[in-house]
CSV table of C-alpha atoms and ligand atoms in Angstrom, one decimal:
chain,number,residue,atom,x,y,z
A,1,MET,CA,-25.0,6.0,0.7
A,2,LEU,CA,-22.1,5.0,-1.6
A,3,ASN,CA,-23.1,3.1,-4.6
A,4,GLY,CA,-19.9,2.3,-6.5
A,5,GLU,CA,-19.9,5.5,-8.6
A,6,LYS,CA,-16.4,6.6,-9.5
A,7,LEU,CA,-16.7,10.2,-8.0
A,8,ILE,CA,-13.4,11.2,-9.8
A,9,SER,CA,-12.6,12.3,-13.3
A,10,ARG,CA,-11.2,9.0,-14.5
A,11,PRO,CA,-9.6,5.9,-12.9
A,12,LEU,CA,-6.1,6.3,-11.6
A,13,ARG,CA,-3.4,4.1,-13.0
A,14,TRP,CA,-2.2,2.4,-9.9
A,15,GLY,CA,0.6,0.0,-8.8
A,16,MET,CA,1.7,-1.8,-5.7
A,17,VAL,CA,5.1,-2.4,-4.1
A,18,GLY,CA,4.8,-5.3,-1.7
A,19,GLY,CA,1.5,-7.0,-0.9
A,20,GLY,CA,2.4,-10.1,-2.8
A,21,ARG,CA,1.3,-13.7,-2.6
A,22,THR,CA,2.6,-14.2,0.9
A,23,GLY,CA,1.9,-10.7,2.2
A,24,GLN,CA,-0.8,-10.3,4.9
A,25,VAL,CA,-2.2,-7.0,3.9
A,26,GLY,CA,-2.0,-6.9,0.1
A,27,TYR,CA,-5.5,-8.2,-0.6
A,28,LYS,CA,-7.0,-5.6,1.7
A,29,HIS,CA,-5.5,-2.9,-0.5
A,30,ARG,CA,-6.7,-4.5,-3.7
A,31,THR,CA,-10.2,-5.0,-2.2
A,32,GLY,CA,-10.2,-1.4,-1.1
A,33,ALA,CA,-8.9,0.1,-4.3
A,34,LEU,CA,-10.5,-1.9,-7.1
A,35,ARG,CA,-14.1,-2.0,-5.9
A,36,ASP,CA,-15.4,1.4,-7.1
A,37,GLY,CA,-13.4,1.6,-10.4
A,38,THR,CA,-11.4,4.6,-9.0
A,39,TYR,CA,-8.1,2.7,-9.5
A,40,GLN,CA,-6.9,0.5,-12.3
A,41,LEU,CA,-4.1,-1.9,-11.3
A,42,VAL,CA,-1.5,-1.6,-14.0
A,43,CYS,CA,1.8,-2.7,-12.5
A,44,GLY,CA,3.6,-4.0,-9.4
A,45,ALA,CA,6.7,-5.0,-7.7
A,46,PHE,CA,4.9,-7.3,-5.3
A,47,ASP,CA,7.5,-9.4,-3.7
A,48,LEU,CA,11.1,-9.6,-2.5
A,49,ASP,CA,11.3,-12.8,-4.6
A,50,ALA,CA,11.1,-11.3,-8.1
A,51,ALA,CA,10.0,-14.5,-9.9
A,52,ARG,CA,7.2,-15.1,-7.4
A,53,GLY,CA,6.2,-11.5,-7.6
A,54,ARG,CA,5.9,-11.6,-11.4
A,55,ASP,CA,4.0,-14.9,-11.3
A,56,PHE,CA,1.6,-13.3,-8.7
A,57,GLY,CA,1.1,-10.2,-10.8
A,58,VAL,CA,0.3,-12.2,-13.9
A,59,SER,CA,-2.2,-14.2,-11.9
A,60,LEU,CA,-3.9,-10.9,-11.0
A,61,GLY,CA,-4.2,-10.2,-14.7
A,62,LEU,CA,-1.3,-7.9,-15.2
A,63,GLU,CA,1.0,-7.9,-18.2
A,64,ALA,CA,4.2,-9.9,-17.3
A,65,GLY,CA,6.3,-6.9,-18.6
A,66,ARG,CA,4.7,-4.7,-15.9
A,67,CYS,CA,5.4,-7.0,-13.0
A,68,TYR,CA,8.8,-5.7,-11.9
A,69,ALA,CA,11.7,-7.1,-9.9
A,70,ASP,CA,11.8,-4.2,-7.5
A,71,TYR,CA,10.4,-0.7,-6.9
A,72,LYS,CA,13.4,1.0,-8.7
A,73,GLU,CA,12.7,-0.9,-11.9
A,74,LEU,CA,9.0,-0.1,-11.5
A,75,ILE,CA,9.6,3.6,-11.2
A,76,ALA,CA,12.2,3.7,-14.0
A,77,LYS,CA,10.0,1.8,-16.5
A,78,GLU,CA,6.7,3.2,-15.6
A,79,THR,CA,7.8,6.9,-15.7
A,80,ALA,CA,9.2,6.2,-19.2
A,81,ARG,CA,5.7,5.3,-20.4
A,82,GLU,CA,3.0,7.7,-21.6
A,83,ASP,CA,0.4,5.5,-19.9
A,84,GLY,CA,2.6,4.9,-16.8
A,85,VAL,CA,1.5,4.4,-13.2
A,86,GLU,CA,0.2,7.6,-11.4
A,87,ALA,CA,-0.2,6.3,-7.8
A,88,VAL,CA,1.8,3.6,-5.9
A,89,THR,CA,0.8,1.7,-2.8
A,90,ILE,CA,3.6,0.7,-0.4
A,91,ALA,CA,2.7,-2.4,1.5
A,92,THR,CA,6.1,-3.6,2.6
A,93,PRO,CA,7.7,-3.9,6.0
A,94,ASN,CA,8.0,-0.7,7.9
A,95,PHE,CA,11.7,0.0,7.4
A,96,SER,CA,11.3,0.4,3.6
A,97,HIS,CA,8.4,2.9,3.7
A,98,TYR,CA,10.5,6.0,3.8
A,99,GLU,CA,12.9,5.0,1.1
A,100,ILE,CA,10.2,3.9,-1.4
A,101,THR,CA,7.9,6.8,-0.6
A,102,LYS,CA,10.8,9.3,-1.3
A,103,ALA,CA,11.7,7.6,-4.5
A,104,CYS,CA,8.1,7.6,-5.7
A,105,LEU,CA,7.6,11.3,-4.9
A,106,ASP,CA,10.9,12.2,-6.5
A,107,ALA,CA,9.6,10.5,-9.7
A,108,GLY,CA,6.3,12.5,-9.6
A,109,LEU,CA,4.1,9.6,-8.3
A,110,HIS,CA,1.4,9.9,-5.7
A,111,VAL,CA,1.8,7.5,-2.7
A,112,ILE,CA,-0.5,5.4,-0.6
A,113,CYS,CA,1.6,4.0,2.3
A,114,GLU,CA,1.1,1.6,5.1
A,115,LYS,CA,1.3,2.5,8.8
A,116,PRO,CA,3.3,3.2,10.9
A,117,LEU,CA,4.3,5.6,8.2
A,118,PHE,CA,8.1,6.0,8.9
A,119,PHE,CA,10.5,5.6,11.8
A,120,THR,CA,10.8,9.2,12.9
A,121,VAL,CA,8.8,12.5,12.9
A,122,ALA,CA,11.8,14.1,11.1
A,123,GLU,CA,11.4,11.7,8.2
A,124,CYS,CA,7.6,12.5,8.1
A,125,GLU,CA,8.2,16.2,8.0
A,126,GLU,CA,10.8,15.9,5.3
A,127,ILE,CA,8.4,13.8,3.2
A,128,GLU,CA,5.5,16.3,3.9
A,129,LYS,CA,7.7,19.1,2.5
A,130,LEU,CA,8.7,17.0,-0.6
A,131,ALA,CA,5.1,16.1,-1.3
A,132,GLU,CA,4.0,19.7,-1.0
A,133,LYS,CA,6.8,20.9,-3.3
A,134,GLU,CA,6.0,18.2,-5.9
A,135,GLY,CA,2.2,18.7,-5.6
A,136,LEU,CA,1.6,15.1,-4.7
A,137,ILE,CA,-0.6,13.3,-2.2
A,138,VAL,CA,0.6,10.8,0.4
A,139,GLY,CA,-2.3,8.7,1.8
A,140,VAL,CA,-1.9,6.4,4.8
A,141,THR,CA,-4.0,3.3,5.1
A,142,TYR,CA,-5.5,3.4,8.6
A,143,GLY,CA,-7.9,0.8,7.3
A,144,TYR,CA,-10.5,0.8,10.2
A,145,THR,CA,-11.5,4.4,10.0
A,146,GLY,CA,-13.7,4.0,7.0
A,147,HIS,CA,-16.3,2.3,9.1
A,148,PRO,CA,-19.5,4.4,9.0
A,149,LEU,CA,-20.0,4.1,12.8
A,150,VAL,CA,-16.6,5.6,13.5
A,151,HIS,CA,-17.9,8.7,11.8
A,152,GLN,CA,-21.2,8.5,13.6
A,153,MET,CA,-19.2,8.7,16.9
A,154,ALA,CA,-17.3,11.7,15.6
A,155,ALA,CA,-20.6,13.5,14.6
A,156,MET,CA,-22.2,12.7,18.0
A,157,VAL,CA,-19.2,14.2,19.8
A,158,ALA,CA,-19.1,17.2,17.5
A,159,LYS,CA,-22.8,17.9,18.1
A,160,GLY,CA,-22.4,17.7,21.9
A,161,THR,CA,-24.6,14.6,22.2
A,162,LEU,CA,-22.3,13.1,24.7
A,163,GLY,CA,-21.6,16.3,26.6
A,164,GLU,CA,-18.0,17.2,27.6
A,165,ILE,CA,-15.6,14.3,26.9
A,166,ARG,CA,-14.2,12.9,30.2
A,167,ILE,CA,-12.8,9.4,29.5
A,168,VAL,CA,-11.2,7.8,26.4
A,169,ASP,CA,-10.8,4.1,26.7
A,170,LEU,CA,-9.0,2.3,23.8
A,171,GLN,CA,-8.0,-1.3,23.3
A,172,TYR,CA,-6.5,-3.3,20.5
A,173,THR,CA,-5.3,-6.7,21.5
A,174,HIS,CA,-4.8,-10.2,20.2
A,175,GLY,CA,-3.0,-13.4,21.3
A,176,PHE,CA,-1.3,-14.4,18.1
A,177,ASN,CA,2.2,-13.8,19.5
A,178,ALA,CA,1.6,-15.4,22.9
A,179,SER,CA,4.3,-18.0,22.2
A,180,ASP,CA,7.9,-17.4,21.4
A,181,ASP,CA,9.1,-16.7,17.9
A,182,ALA,CA,10.9,-20.0,17.2
A,183,GLY,CA,9.7,-21.0,13.7
A,184,ALA,CA,7.6,-17.8,13.5
A,185,PRO,CA,6.8,-16.6,9.9
A,186,GLU,CA,8.7,-13.7,8.3
A,187,ALA,CA,5.8,-11.3,9.1
A,188,VAL,CA,6.5,-11.8,12.9
A,189,LYS,CA,10.3,-11.8,12.6
A,190,TRP,CA,10.4,-8.4,10.9
A,191,ARG,CA,7.8,-6.9,13.3
A,192,THR,CA,9.9,-7.8,16.4
A,193,ASN,CA,13.3,-6.5,15.1
A,194,PRO,CA,13.9,-2.8,15.6
A,195,LEU,CA,15.9,-2.7,12.3
A,196,THR,CA,12.9,-3.6,10.3
A,197,ALA,CA,9.9,-2.6,12.5
A,198,GLY,CA,11.3,0.6,13.9
A,199,PRO,CA,11.2,1.8,17.5
A,200,THR,CA,8.1,-0.2,18.5
A,201,PHE,CA,6.2,-3.4,17.8
A,202,VAL,CA,2.5,-3.5,19.0
A,203,LEU,CA,2.4,0.3,19.7
A,204,GLY,CA,3.1,1.0,16.0
A,205,ASP,CA,1.5,-2.2,14.6
A,206,ILE,CA,-1.9,-1.8,16.2
A,207,GLY,CA,-1.7,1.1,18.6
A,208,THR,CA,-1.4,3.7,15.8
A,209,HIS,CA,-4.8,2.5,14.4
A,210,LEU,CA,-6.5,3.3,17.7
A,211,TYR,CA,-4.7,6.6,18.1
A,212,TYR,CA,-5.8,7.8,14.6
A,213,LEU,CA,-9.4,6.6,15.4
A,214,SER,CA,-9.4,8.7,18.5
A,215,GLU,CA,-8.1,11.7,16.5
A,216,ILE,CA,-11.1,11.3,14.1
A,217,VAL,CA,-13.6,11.1,16.9
A,218,LEU,CA,-12.0,13.8,19.0
A,219,PRO,CA,-10.4,16.3,16.6
A,220,HIS,CA,-10.9,19.1,19.1
A,221,LEU,CA,-8.8,17.5,21.8
A,222,LYS,CA,-5.1,17.2,22.1
A,223,VAL,CA,-3.0,14.9,24.3
A,224,GLU,CA,-1.0,17.1,26.7
A,225,LYS,CA,1.0,14.5,28.4
A,226,LEU,CA,1.3,10.7,28.5
A,227,LEU,CA,2.8,7.8,30.3
A,228,CYS,CA,3.8,4.6,28.6
A,229,ASP,CA,4.6,1.3,30.1
A,230,ARG,CA,5.8,-1.3,27.6
A,231,LYS,CA,7.2,-4.8,28.1
A,232,ALA,CA,8.3,-7.8,26.0
A,233,PHE,CA,6.8,-10.9,27.6
A,234,ILE,CA,8.8,-12.9,25.0
A,235,PRO,CA,12.3,-11.7,26.0
A,236,SER,CA,13.8,-12.1,22.5
A,237,ARG,CA,11.5,-9.2,21.3
A,238,ALA,CA,13.2,-6.7,23.6
A,239,PRO,CA,13.8,-3.8,23.3
A,240,LEU,CA,10.5,-3.8,21.4
A,241,GLU,CA,7.3,-4.5,23.2
A,242,ASP,CA,4.6,-7.1,22.8
A,243,HIS,CA,2.4,-5.4,25.4
A,244,ALA,CA,1.9,-1.8,26.4
A,245,THR,CA,-0.4,0.5,28.4
A,246,VAL,CA,-0.5,4.2,27.8
A,247,LEU,CA,-2.2,6.8,30.0
A,248,MET,CA,-3.0,10.1,28.4
A,249,HIS,CA,-4.1,13.5,29.7
A,250,TYR,CA,-6.1,15.7,27.2
A,251,ASP,CA,-6.1,19.4,27.1
A,252,ASN,CA,-9.8,19.6,28.3
A,253,GLY,CA,-8.9,17.6,31.4
A,254,ALA,CA,-10.1,14.3,29.9
A,255,ARG,CA,-8.3,11.1,30.8
A,256,GLY,CA,-7.4,8.4,28.4
A,257,ARG,CA,-6.0,4.8,28.6
A,258,LEU,CA,-4.9,2.6,25.8
A,259,TRP,CA,-4.0,-1.1,26.0
A,260,VAL,CA,-2.3,-2.8,23.1
A,261,SER,CA,-1.0,-6.4,23.2
A,262,SER,CA,-0.2,-9.3,21.0
A,263,VAL,CA,0.1,-11.7,23.9
A,264,ASN,CA,-3.5,-11.6,25.1
A,265,ALA,CA,-3.7,-15.4,24.9
A,266,GLY,CA,-6.8,-16.8,23.4
A,267,ASN,CA,-8.0,-13.4,22.1
A,268,MET,CA,-8.7,-13.5,18.4
A,269,GLY,CA,-8.2,-9.8,17.9
A,270,SER,CA,-10.4,-7.1,19.1
A,271,GLN,CA,-10.3,-3.4,18.7
A,272,ARG,CA,-12.6,-1.5,21.1
A,273,CYS,CA,-13.1,2.1,22.0
A,274,ARG,CA,-15.4,3.9,24.4
A,275,PHE,CA,-15.8,7.6,24.6
A,276,VAL,CA,-17.4,8.8,27.8
A,277,GLY,CA,-19.0,12.2,28.1
A,278,SER,CA,-20.7,14.1,30.9
A,279,LYS,CA,-24.2,13.0,29.5
A,280,ALA,CA,-23.6,9.8,27.6
A,281,SER,CA,-21.1,7.3,26.2
A,282,VAL,CA,-20.6,5.6,22.9
A,283,GLU,CA,-18.7,2.3,22.5
A,284,TRP,CA,-17.6,0.6,19.2
A,285,SER,CA,-15.7,-2.5,18.4
A,286,ASP,CA,-14.5,-3.9,15.1
A,287,SER,CA,-15.8,-7.3,16.2
A,288,HIS,CA,-19.3,-5.8,15.7
A,289,PRO,CA,-18.6,-2.9,13.4
A,290,ASP,CA,-22.3,-2.5,12.4
A,291,GLN,CA,-23.3,-1.7,15.9
A,292,LEU,CA,-22.7,1.2,18.2
A,293,LEU,CA,-23.5,1.1,21.9
A,294,TYR,CA,-25.1,4.4,23.0
A,295,ASP,CA,-25.5,4.7,26.7
A,296,VAL,CA,-27.3,7.7,28.1
A,297,GLN,CA,-27.2,8.1,31.8
A,298,GLY,CA,-30.5,7.3,33.4
A,299,GLU,CA,-32.0,5.7,30.2
A,300,PRO,CA,-32.1,2.2,28.9
A,301,ASN,CA,-28.9,1.4,26.9
A,302,ARG,CA,-29.3,1.5,23.1
A,303,ILE,CA,-27.7,-0.2,20.2
A,304,LEU,CA,-27.5,2.0,17.1
A,305,HIS,CA,-27.3,0.1,13.8
A,306,HIS,CA,-25.5,1.1,10.6
A,307,GLY,CA,-27.5,2.4,7.7
A,308,MET,CA,-30.5,3.4,9.8
A,309,PRO,CA,-32.1,6.8,9.1
A,310,TYR,CA,-31.7,7.9,12.8
A,311,LEU,CA,-28.0,8.1,12.3
A,312,GLU,CA,-26.1,11.3,11.6
A,313,GLU,CA,-25.5,12.2,7.9
A,314,GLU,CA,-21.7,11.7,8.4
A,315,GLY,CA,-22.3,8.0,9.2
A,316,LEU,CA,-25.0,7.4,6.6
A,317,ALA,CA,-23.2,9.1,3.7
A,318,ILE,CA,-20.5,6.5,3.6
A,319,ASP,CA,-22.6,3.4,4.2
A,320,ARG,CA,-22.3,0.9,1.3
A,321,MET,CA,-24.6,-2.0,2.2
A,322,GLY,CA,-27.7,-0.5,3.7
A,323,ALA,CA,-29.1,-1.5,7.1
A,324,LEU,CA,-30.4,-5.0,6.0
A,325,HIS,CA,-26.9,-6.3,5.2
A,326,THR,CA,-23.6,-6.4,7.1
A,327,GLU,CA,-21.0,-3.8,6.6
A,328,GLY,CA,-17.4,-4.9,7.2
A,329,LEU,CA,-13.7,-4.3,6.9
A,330,GLY,CA,-13.6,-4.5,3.1
A,331,ASP,CA,-16.2,-1.6,3.0
A,332,SER,CA,-14.0,0.4,5.4
A,333,TRP,CA,-10.9,0.0,3.2
A,334,SER,CA,-13.0,0.9,0.1
A,335,ASN,CA,-13.9,4.2,1.8
A,336,ILE,CA,-10.3,4.9,2.7
A,337,TYR,CA,-9.2,4.3,-0.9
A,338,LEU,CA,-12.0,6.3,-2.3
A,339,TRP,CA,-11.2,9.3,-0.1
A,340,ILE,CA,-7.5,9.1,-1.2
A,341,ALA,CA,-8.5,8.8,-4.9
A,342,GLN,CA,-10.6,11.9,-4.5
A,343,ALA,CA,-7.6,13.7,-2.9
A,344,ILE,CA,-5.3,12.7,-5.8
A,345,ASP,CA,-7.9,13.6,-8.4
A,346,ALA,CA,-8.3,17.1,-6.8
A,347,LYS,CA,-4.6,17.6,-6.6
A,348,LYS,CA,-4.2,16.7,-10.3
A,349,ARG,CA,-7.0,19.3,-11.1
A,350,GLY,CA,-5.4,21.9,-8.8
A,351,ASP,CA,-8.6,22.0,-6.8
A,352,GLU,CA,-7.2,23.2,-3.4
A,353,ALA,CA,-10.6,24.3,-2.2
A,354,PHE,CA,-11.9,20.8,-2.4
A,355,LEU,CA,-8.8,19.4,-0.7
A,356,LYS,CA,-9.3,21.9,2.2
A,357,GLY,CA,-12.6,20.4,3.2
A,358,HIS,CA,-11.9,16.8,2.2
A,359,HIS,CA,-11.3,14.2,4.9
A,360,TYR,CA,-8.8,11.5,4.1
A,361,PRO,CA,-5.9,9.9,6.1
A,362,GLY,CA,-2.9,11.8,4.7
A,363,ILE,CA,0.6,12.7,5.6
A,364,LYS,CA,-0.4,14.7,8.6
A,365,ALA,CA,-2.3,11.7,10.0
A,366,GLY,CA,0.7,9.5,9.4
A,367,THR,CA,3.0,12.0,11.0
A,368,GLU,CA,0.8,12.3,14.1
A,369,GLY,CA,0.9,8.5,14.5
A,370,VAL,CA,4.7,8.5,14.4
A,371,ARG,CA,4.8,11.5,16.8
A,372,TRP,CA,2.6,9.6,19.3
A,373,LEU,CA,5.0,6.7,19.0
A,374,GLU,CA,8.0,8.9,19.7
A,375,ASN,CA,6.3,10.2,22.8
A,376,CYS,CA,5.4,6.7,24.0
A,377,VAL,CA,9.0,5.5,23.6
A,378,ARG,CA,10.4,8.6,25.3
A,379,SER,CA,8.2,7.9,28.3
A,380,ALA,CA,8.9,4.2,28.5
A,381,ASP,CA,12.6,4.8,28.2
A,382,ALA,CA,12.4,7.2,31.1
A,383,GLY,CA,11.1,4.5,33.3
A,384,SER,CA,7.4,5.0,32.4
A,385,ALA,CA,7.5,8.6,33.4
A,386,TRP,CA,4.9,11.2,32.5
A,387,VAL,CA,6.2,13.3,29.5
A,388,GLU,CA,4.8,16.4,27.9
A,389,PHE,CA,3.5,15.6,24.5
A,390,LYS,CA,5.9,17.1,21.9
B,1,NAD,N1,-3.4,-1.1,7.7
B,1,NAD,C1,-3.6,-2.3,8.2
B,1,NAD,O1,-4.6,-2.7,8.7
B,1,NAD,C2,-2.4,-3.3,8.2
B,1,NAD,C3,-2.5,-4.6,8.4
B,1,NAD,C4,-1.4,-5.4,8.2
B,1,NAD,C5,-0.2,-4.9,7.9
B,1,NAD,N2,-0.1,-3.5,7.8
B,1,NAD,C6,1.2,-2.9,7.4
B,1,NAD,O2,1.5,-3.3,6.1
B,1,NAD,C7,2.9,-3.5,5.9
B,1,NAD,C8,3.2,-4.9,5.4
B,1,NAD,O3,2.7,-5.8,6.4
B,1,NAD,P1,2.4,-7.3,6.1
B,1,NAD,O4,1.8,-7.8,7.3
B,1,NAD,O5,1.6,-7.4,4.8
B,1,NAD,O6,3.8,-7.9,5.9
B,1,NAD,P2,4.2,-9.3,5.3
B,1,NAD,O7,5.5,-9.7,5.8
B,1,NAD,O8,3.1,-10.3,5.4
B,1,NAD,O9,4.3,-9.0,3.7
B,1,NAD,C9,5.2,-8.1,3.2
B,1,NAD,C10,5.2,-8.3,1.7
B,1,NAD,O10,6.1,-7.3,1.1
B,1,NAD,C11,7.0,-7.9,0.2
B,1,NAD,N3,8.2,-7.1,0.2
B,1,NAD,C12,9.0,-6.9,1.3
B,1,NAD,N4,10.0,-5.9,0.9
B,1,NAD,C13,9.7,-5.6,-0.4
B,1,NAD,C14,10.3,-4.7,-1.3
B,1,NAD,N5,11.4,-4.0,-0.9
B,1,NAD,N6,9.8,-4.7,-2.5
B,1,NAD,C15,8.7,-5.4,-2.9
B,1,NAD,N7,8.1,-6.2,-2.0
B,1,NAD,C16,8.6,-6.3,-0.8
B,1,NAD,C17,7.2,-9.3,0.7
B,1,NAD,O11,7.7,-10.2,-0.2
B,1,NAD,C18,5.7,-9.6,1.1
B,1,NAD,O12,4.9,-9.9,0.0
B,1,NAD,C19,3.5,-3.1,7.3
B,1,NAD,O13,4.0,-1.8,7.2
B,1,NAD,C20,2.4,-3.4,8.2
B,1,NAD,O14,2.5,-2.5,9.4
B,1,NAD,C21,-1.1,-2.7,7.9
């Protein structure tokens, strides 16, 4: 069980680009990072509107002189200080991730970046090489995969509790974009424009979360081929999609299907996954993240509860609240940030042995998400044809 201990040598001096007063995801980052004392927020370039960004930073308790107009000023001024920032979170719209990540790495700063990481696999591979050369960490905030029961599912699969995996059923949908975009907020406008969102809308926005979750639960399986059907029900969003279905064939013969949509009218947002094996199945949803359905063929269905001693060590070790109290999204983000802090700390100490055995969503996880997107788009553009996964 985690108890707020720092678990690293000393708190990391941390800054944010994006995630300002109007940003949707900024608070999740601060909740995740600041909870365990592993990060100390020292600076930010929080907003495209420099004055609003400065005002916001000051309201968080930062010195006004360390609330910068943009990331370039942040990097220049912070790297000139002895007590300058060491790790920077990038919580800006997708199109700027690559440029800001590269600038941070070039300046010797560790990066924690939002998903989808970049637009292309080529960009991911270039950044991976740069990070390797500079001895720096790039973490990716797949914020749902810090839930203890996600790791319980992974442990059950690894131990063979479910038998051979046959079916992978993934869904992340909501209905918040069921109407057209007239008068839509900025956060919707940039998401539906290929210049700012990249080659996909919902596949990248929510599908990559599911894909990474499935990689955690099924690290031994690889997608061999896939078929993607995508559609913009609101025509102005084309060529990007607000709805998609992906069928996947895995290298052990398993079959997968994934449904992502932002036009599931009336749906308040639900992420659901079911992993079906030859003996039993597990099913988890972020609507009830404390509970895991465990269905053994021929036996009464069970609900496993977070924090209970009958769980595997992998699920118990990262529980924060204990079985009596609810565990939620903030706890999951705290775990993600803690794992990334441990990776940065180990990198600073040159402890490659620790890094080898340490789980955290890093550059490879970000790259695989972008690779999956490229394959989905290739299939969709070929008329929803089956394509070999490359
Ligand atoms: N991991 C998750 O669960 C999750 C959830 C939501 C969003 N996201 C990702 O987070 C990123 C941001 O999404 P959002 O929904 O918060 O967007 P948003 O439009 O709500 O907010 C973006 C914020 O970034 C600021 N900004 C934009 N460009 C900037 C720049 N160059 N420098 C400084 N600040 C800048 C804006 O002023 C705003 O505060 C996206 O990549 C998105 O995919 C991830």
